[in-house]
């Protein structure tokens, strides 16, 4: 029985409810009256239910689809302005005891080089990342209680936060590790992590069991209920995602929104972020073995619909996607992107991009400087801001900042100040020139006069060597 408030995976992600939702969407895919009423509701910027969003996903009326894309663009502008938050993944270990059939880290893959960073190697990777200009990381690891126990992850987090190289600092560490216990989530919280990210991979239980045939990840309920345990452990910023390509996208899309509704219903706060990874080629993995790949057009529509269905949830896109696809979906709603990512353990300290322990092929292989310049030339402000969780604005406190309309007096100045740090410390001359001009133009868009004055003051102080200002 479907119950968003239930703590049982099969009740809050009810297969029956998803199938009914898909049938309802199919039946109404050209029902202009219903579609107009759903779009009108989305225009109120309070989100949509999974059923409503599913109808829009199926909608075949071209003019309505255009309205959906326009609305997503507008909501993106209203809620996130033109800021794009930057981050990089850091792979700690590819030891893994699971059998995920789509992932090169799966236990039976004997030809991938297994590596686990020592603390000295973590240091060197972090210094390399700091020297590019990164301030925010997402740490990644396979699941292996012997090689990568929670103590190892915690030690790495400590090391990462402790490294202050030149003007560099990692100020926010997000964590993408396998589902774990409430007690371990509490330890992660105490270690000062930002968001806990865990992709569901697929919400379809039967497929899930086949795609994860062995290892602890085989347990669908344990995996699906992980975010509840994370929240019970005190982590109130959690990041959802599905790996598009494994199952039918319509099913996944409904499941993803139901998961968000469940978190809101039980914990009073929805997901902090949603990631939209698509399956990629990797060692021992051929994505054509999976026949549910989605086109760039459907992918863009999914991004647009996530934007209008959960307006307060940030959306993340990785370097799995090409520059062209990233450009398209940034406009439609993505608020965070990675840059210069290396998906191999120890990859950042290698001169050439290593492929032997890569988790997936990286489509966007540009440097961080190139990505930053590209964003600015498109009119975006690359932001290295990490202020919210450091100021205690997590969970519902972050949501109330969004809802208060104060973002332009808070996130916007933080973006400008952290971009200024980047330009001073890491940018090439060409990027710096574009950035300085952008900052001058954008200062005018800080509405509050007093705040604007402080920002101008702080920008001058950054010019003179002081770092880490924030609202
Ligand atoms: N091991 C952790 C877990 O079990 O959730 C998470 C870390 S894993 C390094 C991060 C994510 O990479 C996975 O959740 C999966 O969605 C994604 N991934 C795995 N294989 C992939 C592939 N071939 N192409 C694209 N993404 C992949």
Short mmCIF file of C-alpha atoms and ligand atoms in Angstrom, two decimals:
data_model
loop_
_atom_site.label_atom_id
_atom_site.label_comp_id
_atom_site.label_asym_id
_atom_site.label_seq_id
_atom_site.Cartn_x
_atom_site.Cartn_y
_atom_site.Cartn_z
CA UNK A 1 0.00 0.00 0.00
CA UNK A 2 1.37 3.44 -0.94
CA UNK A 3 2.19 5.66 2.00
CA UNK A 4 4.69 8.53 1.65
CA UNK A 5 4.99 8.67 5.45
CA UNK A 6 5.88 5.02 5.83
CA UNK A 7 9.46 4.13 6.71
CA UNK A 8 9.30 0.99 4.58
CA UNK A 9 10.88 1.28 1.15
CA UNK A 10 8.18 -0.68 -0.60
CA UNK A 11 5.47 1.54 0.85
CA UNK A 12 6.94 4.98 0.14
CA UNK A 13 8.25 3.80 -3.27
CA UNK A 14 5.21 1.72 -4.04
CA UNK A 15 5.47 -0.16 -7.33
CA UNK A 16 1.70 -0.14 -7.62
CA UNK A 17 1.55 3.64 -7.20
CA UNK A 18 4.27 4.13 -9.82
CA UNK A 19 2.47 1.88 -12.30
CA UNK A 20 -0.81 3.70 -11.72
CA UNK A 21 0.99 7.02 -12.11
CA UNK A 22 2.45 5.92 -15.44
CA UNK A 23 -0.94 4.71 -16.67
CA UNK A 24 -2.51 8.02 -15.61
CA UNK A 25 0.25 9.96 -17.39
CA UNK A 26 -0.11 7.89 -20.57
CA UNK A 27 -3.88 8.40 -20.56
CA UNK A 28 -3.53 12.15 -20.14
CA UNK A 29 -0.50 12.85 -22.30
CA UNK A 30 -2.54 15.01 -24.67
CA UNK A 31 -5.22 16.19 -22.24
CA UNK A 32 -4.74 19.92 -22.84
CA UNK A 33 -7.02 20.99 -20.02
CA UNK A 34 -5.29 18.90 -17.38
CA UNK A 35 -1.84 19.78 -18.68
CA UNK A 36 -2.67 23.49 -18.57
CA UNK A 37 -3.86 23.19 -14.99
CA UNK A 38 -0.64 21.41 -13.98
CA UNK A 39 1.50 24.04 -15.69
CA UNK A 40 -0.53 26.74 -13.94
CA UNK A 41 0.18 25.03 -10.62
CA UNK A 42 3.90 24.81 -11.42
CA UNK A 43 3.86 28.53 -12.15
CA UNK A 44 3.05 29.10 -8.47
CA UNK A 45 6.61 27.81 -7.82
CA UNK A 46 5.54 25.49 -5.06
CA UNK A 47 6.36 22.31 -6.92
CA UNK A 48 4.36 19.43 -8.36
CA UNK A 49 3.42 15.96 -7.18
CA UNK A 50 4.92 12.91 -8.86
CA UNK A 51 1.62 12.28 -10.66
CA UNK A 52 1.40 15.80 -12.03
CA UNK A 53 5.05 15.78 -13.10
CA UNK A 54 4.61 12.38 -14.77
CA UNK A 55 1.81 13.77 -16.94
CA UNK A 56 4.07 16.61 -18.07
CA UNK A 57 6.88 14.15 -18.80
CA UNK A 58 4.57 12.27 -21.18
CA UNK A 59 2.95 15.39 -22.62
CA UNK A 60 2.93 15.26 -26.42
CA UNK A 61 1.61 18.79 -27.04
CA UNK A 62 4.52 20.75 -28.50
CA UNK A 63 3.35 24.21 -27.43
CA UNK A 64 2.87 22.96 -23.84
CA UNK A 65 6.31 21.37 -23.85
CA UNK A 66 7.76 24.71 -24.89
CA UNK A 67 5.97 26.34 -21.97
CA UNK A 68 7.43 23.74 -19.61
CA UNK A 69 10.98 24.49 -20.81
CA UNK A 70 10.41 28.26 -20.54
CA UNK A 71 9.02 27.89 -17.03
CA UNK A 72 11.98 25.76 -15.95
CA UNK A 73 14.33 28.46 -17.24
CA UNK A 74 12.40 31.14 -15.39
CA UNK A 75 12.28 29.21 -12.10
CA UNK A 76 15.99 28.52 -12.42
CA UNK A 77 16.61 32.27 -12.81
CA UNK A 78 14.27 33.25 -9.97
CA UNK A 79 15.64 30.74 -7.45
CA UNK A 80 19.29 30.35 -8.40
CA UNK A 81 20.02 33.53 -10.36
CA UNK A 82 22.96 33.02 -12.69
CA UNK A 83 25.20 31.30 -10.13
CA UNK A 84 26.66 27.86 -10.78
CA UNK A 85 28.35 26.13 -7.86
CA UNK A 86 31.59 24.31 -8.68
CA UNK A 87 32.87 21.06 -7.21
CA UNK A 88 35.12 18.10 -7.95
CA UNK A 89 34.85 14.42 -7.06
CA UNK A 90 37.73 12.83 -5.16
CA UNK A 91 38.01 9.06 -5.48
CA UNK A 92 39.47 7.56 -2.32
CA UNK A 93 39.28 3.85 -3.01
CA UNK A 94 37.92 1.53 -5.67
CA UNK A 95 37.97 -1.58 -3.51
CA UNK A 96 34.43 -2.89 -3.54
CA UNK A 97 32.63 -6.02 -2.42
CA UNK A 98 29.46 -5.38 -4.42
CA UNK A 99 28.52 -6.88 -7.75
CA UNK A 100 26.82 -3.88 -9.44
CA UNK A 101 26.72 -5.04 -13.05
CA UNK A 102 27.07 -1.53 -14.53
CA UNK A 103 30.04 -0.40 -12.41
CA UNK A 104 33.68 -1.20 -13.19
CA UNK A 105 34.44 -1.40 -9.46
CA UNK A 106 32.35 -4.57 -9.18
CA UNK A 107 34.11 -7.27 -7.22
CA UNK A 108 34.56 -9.70 -10.08
CA UNK A 109 36.36 -7.19 -12.29
CA UNK A 110 39.88 -8.57 -12.14
CA UNK A 111 41.52 -6.28 -14.70
CA UNK A 112 40.91 -2.96 -13.00
CA UNK A 113 43.83 -1.73 -10.87
CA UNK A 114 42.63 -1.64 -7.24
CA UNK A 115 43.84 1.36 -5.29
CA UNK A 116 43.19 3.01 -1.98
CA UNK A 117 44.76 6.36 -1.17
CA UNK A 118 47.06 6.60 1.84
CA UNK A 119 46.69 9.78 3.92
CA UNK A 120 49.82 11.10 2.23
CA UNK A 121 48.22 10.48 -1.15
CA UNK A 122 44.98 12.13 0.00
CA UNK A 123 47.12 15.17 0.90
CA UNK A 124 48.71 15.25 -2.52
CA UNK A 125 45.39 14.87 -4.33
CA UNK A 126 43.86 17.65 -2.24
CA UNK A 127 46.81 19.95 -2.86
CA UNK A 128 46.41 19.32 -6.61
CA UNK A 129 42.69 20.13 -6.32
CA UNK A 130 43.35 23.24 -4.22
CA UNK A 131 45.91 24.37 -6.78
CA UNK A 132 43.21 24.27 -9.45
CA UNK A 133 40.98 26.41 -7.23
CA UNK A 134 38.50 23.88 -5.87
CA UNK A 135 36.90 24.53 -2.49
CA UNK A 136 34.21 21.85 -2.49
CA UNK A 137 34.69 18.13 -2.96
CA UNK A 138 32.51 15.07 -3.21
CA UNK A 139 34.40 12.06 -1.90
CA UNK A 140 33.68 8.73 -3.56
CA UNK A 141 34.51 5.19 -2.56
CA UNK A 142 33.50 1.63 -3.26
CA UNK A 143 31.93 -0.39 -0.45
CA UNK A 144 34.42 -2.56 1.39
CA UNK A 145 34.19 -2.92 5.16
CA UNK A 146 37.76 -4.21 5.37
CA UNK A 147 39.58 -1.85 3.01
CA UNK A 148 37.34 1.23 3.33
CA UNK A 149 35.70 1.06 6.75
CA UNK A 150 34.01 4.18 8.12
CA UNK A 151 37.15 4.94 10.15
CA UNK A 152 39.11 5.23 6.91
CA UNK A 153 36.53 7.59 5.40
CA UNK A 154 36.52 9.72 8.58
CA UNK A 155 40.30 9.88 8.62
CA UNK A 156 40.31 11.03 5.00
CA UNK A 157 37.73 13.74 5.77
CA UNK A 158 39.92 14.99 8.63
CA UNK A 159 42.96 15.03 6.40
CA UNK A 160 41.10 16.88 3.65
CA UNK A 161 39.84 19.62 5.98
CA UNK A 162 43.27 20.01 7.62
CA UNK A 163 45.19 20.88 4.45
CA UNK A 164 45.84 24.57 3.96
CA UNK A 165 48.15 24.91 1.01
CA UNK A 166 48.97 28.48 -0.11
CA UNK A 167 45.57 30.24 -0.11
CA UNK A 168 43.77 26.95 -0.71
CA UNK A 169 41.26 25.19 1.51
CA UNK A 170 38.59 22.58 1.04
CA UNK A 171 35.67 24.12 2.86
CA UNK A 172 32.98 21.57 2.16
CA UNK A 173 33.29 17.82 1.81
CA UNK A 174 30.22 16.03 0.47
CA UNK A 175 30.20 12.28 0.78
CA UNK A 176 29.07 9.65 -1.72
CA UNK A 177 29.58 6.30 -0.04
CA UNK A 178 27.43 3.21 0.26
CA UNK A 179 24.36 3.04 2.48
CA UNK A 180 25.35 2.65 6.11
CA UNK A 181 24.07 2.68 9.69
CA UNK A 182 22.58 5.56 11.70
CA UNK A 183 25.63 5.42 13.92
CA UNK A 184 27.98 5.85 10.97
CA UNK A 185 25.88 8.68 9.57
CA UNK A 186 26.19 10.37 12.95
CA UNK A 187 29.97 10.04 12.72
CA UNK A 188 29.95 11.57 9.26
CA UNK A 189 27.86 14.45 10.55
CA UNK A 190 30.31 14.98 13.42
CA UNK A 191 33.18 14.96 10.94
CA UNK A 192 31.59 18.06 9.38
CA UNK A 193 30.37 16.77 6.06
CA UNK A 194 28.14 18.81 3.79
CA UNK A 195 25.69 16.68 1.82
CA UNK A 196 25.39 12.91 2.05
CA UNK A 197 24.83 11.71 -1.50
CA UNK A 198 23.58 8.27 -2.43
CA UNK A 199 22.20 7.33 -5.81
CA UNK A 200 19.31 4.95 -5.79
CA UNK A 201 20.52 3.64 -9.17
CA UNK A 202 17.00 2.31 -9.87
CA UNK A 203 13.75 2.46 -7.95
CA UNK A 204 12.47 -0.63 -9.74
CA UNK A 205 12.92 -3.36 -7.15
CA UNK A 206 13.04 -6.33 -9.49
CA UNK A 207 15.64 -4.66 -11.71
CA UNK A 208 17.52 -3.44 -8.67
CA UNK A 209 17.95 -6.99 -7.42
CA UNK A 210 19.25 -8.14 -10.81
CA UNK A 211 21.58 -5.17 -11.24
CA UNK A 212 23.03 -5.70 -7.75
CA UNK A 213 23.22 -9.48 -7.64
CA UNK A 214 25.73 -9.80 -4.82
CA UNK A 215 27.13 -7.88 -1.86
CA UNK A 216 25.48 -5.70 0.79
CA UNK A 217 24.06 -3.39 -1.87
CA UNK A 218 21.77 -6.22 -2.98
CA UNK A 219 19.45 -5.30 -0.10
CA UNK A 220 16.92 -3.00 -1.80
CA UNK A 221 15.19 -1.87 1.38
CA UNK A 222 18.44 -1.10 3.22
CA UNK A 223 19.63 0.99 0.27
CA UNK A 224 16.32 2.76 -0.32
CA UNK A 225 15.83 3.61 3.37
CA UNK A 226 19.39 4.96 3.72
CA UNK A 227 18.36 8.62 3.56
CA UNK A 228 16.00 8.13 6.49
CA UNK A 229 18.85 6.69 8.52
CA UNK A 230 21.12 9.55 7.42
CA UNK A 231 18.52 12.05 8.60
CA UNK A 232 18.06 10.13 11.85
CA UNK A 233 21.84 10.41 12.26
CA UNK A 234 21.56 14.19 12.03
CA UNK A 235 22.49 14.75 8.39
CA UNK A 236 19.84 17.06 7.05
CA UNK A 237 21.31 17.74 3.62
CA UNK A 238 20.92 14.61 1.53
CA UNK A 239 21.36 14.17 -2.22
CA UNK A 240 19.26 11.80 -4.34
CA UNK A 241 19.84 10.49 -7.84
CA UNK A 242 19.14 7.64 -10.20
CA UNK A 243 21.48 6.25 -12.80
CA UNK A 244 19.56 6.88 -16.00
CA UNK A 245 19.92 4.08 -18.53
CA UNK A 246 19.37 1.15 -16.17
CA UNK A 247 15.57 1.14 -16.13
CA UNK A 248 12.75 2.93 -17.95
CA UNK A 249 13.11 6.64 -17.31
CA UNK A 250 9.41 7.23 -16.69
CA UNK A 251 9.49 4.75 -13.80
CA UNK A 252 12.66 6.29 -12.34
CA UNK A 253 11.36 9.82 -12.62
CA UNK A 254 8.20 9.00 -10.67
CA UNK A 255 10.23 7.07 -8.07
CA UNK A 256 12.68 9.94 -7.62
CA UNK A 257 9.92 12.46 -6.94
CA UNK A 258 8.16 10.02 -4.59
CA UNK A 259 11.41 9.69 -2.66
CA UNK A 260 11.59 13.49 -2.37
CA UNK A 261 7.95 13.60 -1.21
CA UNK A 262 8.69 10.90 1.35
CA UNK A 263 11.61 12.84 2.87
CA UNK A 264 9.48 15.96 3.06
CA UNK A 265 6.58 14.03 4.63
CA UNK A 266 8.67 12.26 7.26
CA UNK A 267 11.49 14.68 8.03
CA UNK A 268 9.90 17.98 7.04
CA UNK A 269 12.65 18.69 4.53
CA UNK A 270 13.14 17.45 0.99
CA UNK A 271 16.42 16.49 -0.66
CA UNK A 272 19.11 19.17 -0.77
CA UNK A 273 20.19 18.03 -4.23
CA UNK A 274 19.23 15.69 -7.03
CA UNK A 275 21.90 14.32 -9.37
CA UNK A 276 21.12 13.13 -12.87
CA UNK A 277 23.91 10.74 -13.90
CA UNK A 278 23.59 8.77 -17.12
CA UNK A 279 25.24 5.41 -17.59
CA UNK A 280 28.65 5.63 -19.27
CA UNK A 281 31.20 3.35 -20.85
CA UNK A 282 33.78 2.07 -18.40
CA UNK A 283 36.27 -0.75 -17.95
CA UNK A 284 34.37 -4.03 -18.31
CA UNK A 285 31.12 -2.07 -18.90
CA UNK A 286 29.43 -1.54 -22.23
CA UNK A 287 26.42 0.77 -21.83
CA UNK A 288 24.79 -0.76 -24.92
CA UNK A 289 24.22 -3.90 -22.83
CA UNK A 290 21.59 -1.83 -21.07
CA UNK A 291 18.77 -0.90 -23.39
CA UNK A 292 17.19 1.93 -21.43
CA UNK A 293 19.52 4.73 -22.48
CA UNK A 294 17.78 8.09 -22.90
CA UNK A 295 18.24 10.67 -25.63
CA UNK A 296 19.58 14.17 -24.92
CA UNK A 297 16.07 15.52 -25.56
CA UNK A 298 14.42 13.34 -22.92
CA UNK A 299 17.31 14.05 -20.57
CA UNK A 300 16.74 17.80 -20.98
CA UNK A 301 13.03 17.36 -20.32
CA UNK A 302 13.73 15.40 -17.15
CA UNK A 303 16.03 18.18 -15.93
CA UNK A 304 13.42 20.83 -16.71
CA UNK A 305 10.72 18.86 -14.91
CA UNK A 306 12.85 18.27 -11.83
CA UNK A 307 13.41 22.03 -11.76
CA UNK A 308 9.72 22.86 -11.75
CA UNK A 309 8.65 19.92 -9.53
CA UNK A 310 11.12 20.57 -6.68
CA UNK A 311 12.17 24.20 -7.12
CA UNK A 312 14.15 24.34 -3.86
CA UNK A 313 16.29 21.30 -4.61
CA UNK A 314 19.68 21.95 -6.19
CA UNK A 315 20.48 19.91 -9.28
CA UNK A 316 23.91 18.45 -10.03
CA UNK A 317 25.48 17.43 -13.30
CA UNK A 318 28.84 15.72 -13.61
CA UNK A 319 31.47 15.44 -16.33
CA UNK A 320 29.69 12.30 -17.53
CA UNK A 321 27.97 14.82 -19.82
CA UNK A 322 29.54 16.73 -22.70
CA UNK A 323 30.02 20.48 -22.81
CA UNK A 324 27.01 20.82 -25.16
CA UNK A 325 24.63 18.85 -22.94
CA UNK A 326 25.87 20.68 -19.85
CA UNK A 327 25.24 24.03 -21.51
CA UNK A 328 21.67 23.03 -22.31
CA UNK A 329 20.72 21.70 -18.87
CA UNK A 330 22.43 24.47 -16.91
CA UNK A 331 19.93 26.80 -18.54
CA UNK A 332 17.04 24.51 -17.63
CA UNK A 333 17.81 24.07 -13.97
CA UNK A 334 21.16 22.57 -13.04
CA UNK A 335 22.76 24.57 -10.23
CA UNK A 336 25.98 22.66 -9.52
CA UNK A 337 28.58 21.20 -11.87
CA UNK A 338 31.90 19.47 -11.50
CA UNK A 339 34.98 20.68 -13.35
CA UNK A 340 38.28 19.04 -14.35
CA UNK A 341 37.12 15.78 -12.74
CA UNK A 342 39.25 12.68 -12.68
CA UNK A 343 37.33 9.57 -11.79
CA UNK A 344 40.30 7.39 -11.00
CA UNK A 345 41.83 6.81 -7.59
CA UNK A 346 44.89 9.08 -7.43
CA UNK A 347 44.05 10.71 -10.77
CA UNK A 348 44.70 14.34 -9.83
CA UNK A 349 48.39 13.83 -9.15
CA UNK A 350 49.00 12.11 -12.50
CA UNK A 351 50.25 14.32 -15.32
CA UNK A 352 48.12 12.57 -17.92
CA UNK A 353 44.53 11.56 -17.23
CA UNK A 354 44.81 7.92 -16.14
CA UNK A 355 42.29 5.40 -17.50
CA UNK A 356 43.23 2.20 -15.73
CA UNK A 357 41.19 2.80 -12.56
CA UNK A 358 38.62 5.26 -13.91
CA UNK A 359 35.05 4.80 -12.77
CA UNK A 360 33.57 5.99 -16.04
CA UNK A 361 34.66 7.82 -19.19
CA UNK A 362 34.69 11.57 -18.67
CA UNK A 363 33.02 13.45 -21.53
CA UNK A 364 33.91 16.97 -20.44
CA UNK A 365 37.69 16.91 -20.10
CA UNK A 366 38.35 20.65 -19.87
CA UNK A 367 40.44 22.24 -17.12
CA UNK A 368 38.71 24.08 -14.29
CA UNK A 369 39.99 27.37 -15.70
CA UNK A 370 38.43 26.57 -19.07
CA UNK A 371 35.11 25.62 -17.46
CA UNK A 372 35.09 28.79 -15.34
CA UNK A 373 35.80 31.00 -18.36
CA UNK A 374 33.19 29.21 -20.45
CA UNK A 375 30.54 29.71 -17.75
CA UNK A 376 31.34 33.41 -17.43
CA UNK A 377 31.21 33.89 -21.18
CA UNK A 378 27.74 32.35 -21.11
CA UNK A 379 26.75 34.91 -18.47
CA UNK A 380 26.96 32.68 -15.38
CA UNK A 381 28.83 33.33 -12.15
CA UNK A 382 30.94 30.29 -11.20
CA UNK A 383 30.60 30.13 -7.42
CA UNK A 384 33.01 28.49 -5.00
CA UNK A 385 30.75 29.32 -2.10
CA UNK A 386 30.46 26.90 0.81
CA UNK A 387 28.88 29.31 3.29
CA UNK A 388 25.51 27.73 4.01
CA UNK A 389 26.47 24.68 6.00
CA UNK A 390 29.33 26.55 7.67
CA UNK A 391 26.76 29.11 8.86
CA UNK A 392 24.42 26.34 9.98
CA UNK A 393 22.02 26.90 7.09
CA UNK A 394 21.25 23.25 6.38
CA UNK A 395 18.00 21.33 6.00
CA UNK A 396 14.94 23.47 6.64
CA UNK A 397 17.08 26.51 7.56
CA UNK A 398 18.50 26.46 4.03
CA UNK A 399 14.99 26.07 2.63
CA UNK A 400 13.79 29.10 4.58
CA UNK A 401 16.66 31.16 3.15
CA UNK A 402 15.44 30.21 -0.32
CA UNK A 403 11.86 30.97 0.55
CA UNK A 404 12.68 34.34 2.18
CA UNK A 405 13.88 35.81 -1.11
CA UNK A 406 17.15 36.86 0.57
CA UNK A 407 19.27 34.72 -1.74
CA UNK A 408 20.22 37.71 -3.86
CA UNK A 409 21.61 39.44 -0.74
CA UNK A 410 23.42 36.33 0.44
CA UNK A 411 24.29 33.72 -2.19
CA UNK A 412 24.94 36.28 -4.89
CA UNK A 413 27.55 38.25 -2.87
CA UNK A 414 29.12 34.99 -1.67
CA UNK A 415 29.44 33.84 -5.26
CA UNK A 416 31.13 37.10 -6.26
CA UNK A 417 33.57 37.02 -3.35
CA UNK A 418 34.57 33.40 -3.88
CA UNK A 419 34.91 33.97 -7.62
CA UNK A 420 37.19 36.90 -6.82
CA UNK A 421 39.37 34.58 -4.69
CA UNK A 422 39.54 32.17 -7.61
CA UNK A 423 40.54 34.92 -10.02
CA UNK A 424 43.25 36.22 -7.70
CA UNK A 425 44.75 32.84 -6.83
CA UNK A 426 44.25 30.46 -9.74
CA UNK A 427 42.88 32.00 -12.94
CA UNK A 428 44.84 32.47 -16.16
CA UNK A 429 45.10 36.14 -17.27
CA UNK A 430 42.38 35.73 -19.92
CA UNK A 431 39.93 34.20 -17.44
CA UNK A 432 40.76 36.84 -14.86
CA UNK A 433 39.99 39.63 -17.30
CA UNK A 434 36.57 38.17 -18.13
CA UNK A 435 35.89 37.56 -14.41
CA UNK A 436 36.83 41.02 -13.16
CA UNK A 437 34.47 42.59 -15.65
CA UNK A 438 31.69 40.18 -14.68
CA UNK A 439 32.12 40.98 -10.98
CA UNK A 440 31.92 44.74 -11.67
CA UNK A 441 28.68 44.21 -13.61
CA UNK A 442 27.19 41.85 -11.05
CA UNK A 443 27.83 43.95 -7.93
CA UNK A 444 25.01 46.17 -9.14
CA UNK A 445 22.64 43.22 -8.78
CA UNK A 446 23.01 43.01 -4.99
CA UNK A 447 19.72 44.67 -3.99
CA UNK A 448 20.53 45.73 -0.42
CA UNK A 449 22.68 48.86 -0.38
CA UNK A 450 24.40 48.03 2.91
CA UNK A 451 25.24 44.50 1.76
CA UNK A 452 26.53 45.92 -1.53
CA UNK A 453 28.86 48.23 0.41
CA UNK A 454 30.25 45.34 2.46
CA UNK A 455 30.82 43.30 -0.70
CA UNK A 456 32.74 46.13 -2.38
CA UNK A 457 34.85 46.44 0.76
CA UNK A 458 35.52 42.71 0.97
CA UNK A 459 36.44 42.49 -2.71
CA UNK A 460 39.13 45.11 -2.06
CA UNK A 461 40.35 43.14 0.95
CA UNK A 462 40.55 39.96 -1.16
CA UNK A 463 42.61 41.94 -3.66
CA UNK A 464 44.95 42.72 -0.76
CA UNK A 465 45.32 39.11 0.34
CA UNK A 466 42.57 38.40 2.90
CA UNK A 467 40.40 35.32 2.21
CA UNK A 468 37.20 33.57 3.22
CA UNK A 469 34.51 36.25 3.59
CA UNK A 470 30.93 35.09 3.71
CA UNK A 471 27.38 36.05 4.54
N1 LIG B 1 29.86 2.93 -3.97
C1 LIG B 1 28.92 3.90 -3.57
C2 LIG B 1 27.51 3.32 -3.57
O1 LIG B 1 27.36 2.13 -3.53
O2 LIG B 1 26.55 4.09 -3.65
C3 LIG B 1 28.93 5.20 -4.31
C4 LIG B 1 30.13 5.64 -5.04
S1 LIG B 1 30.05 5.31 -6.75
C5 LIG B 1 31.74 5.69 -6.94
C6 LIG B 1 29.13 6.67 -7.43
C7 LIG B 1 28.09 6.39 -8.48
O3 LIG B 1 28.67 6.18 -9.74
C8 LIG B 1 27.22 5.20 -8.30
O4 LIG B 1 26.21 5.42 -7.36
C9 LIG B 1 26.66 4.98 -9.72
O5 LIG B 1 25.40 5.60 -9.89
C10 LIG B 1 27.66 5.70 -10.61
N2 LIG B 1 28.21 4.78 -11.64
C11 LIG B 1 28.63 3.53 -11.49
N3 LIG B 1 28.97 3.00 -12.67
C12 LIG B 1 28.76 3.93 -13.61
C13 LIG B 1 28.91 3.98 -15.03
N4 LIG B 1 29.34 2.94 -15.74
N5 LIG B 1 28.57 5.13 -15.67
C14 LIG B 1 28.13 6.19 -14.98
N6 LIG B 1 27.97 6.21 -13.64
C15 LIG B 1 28.28 5.09 -12.95
#
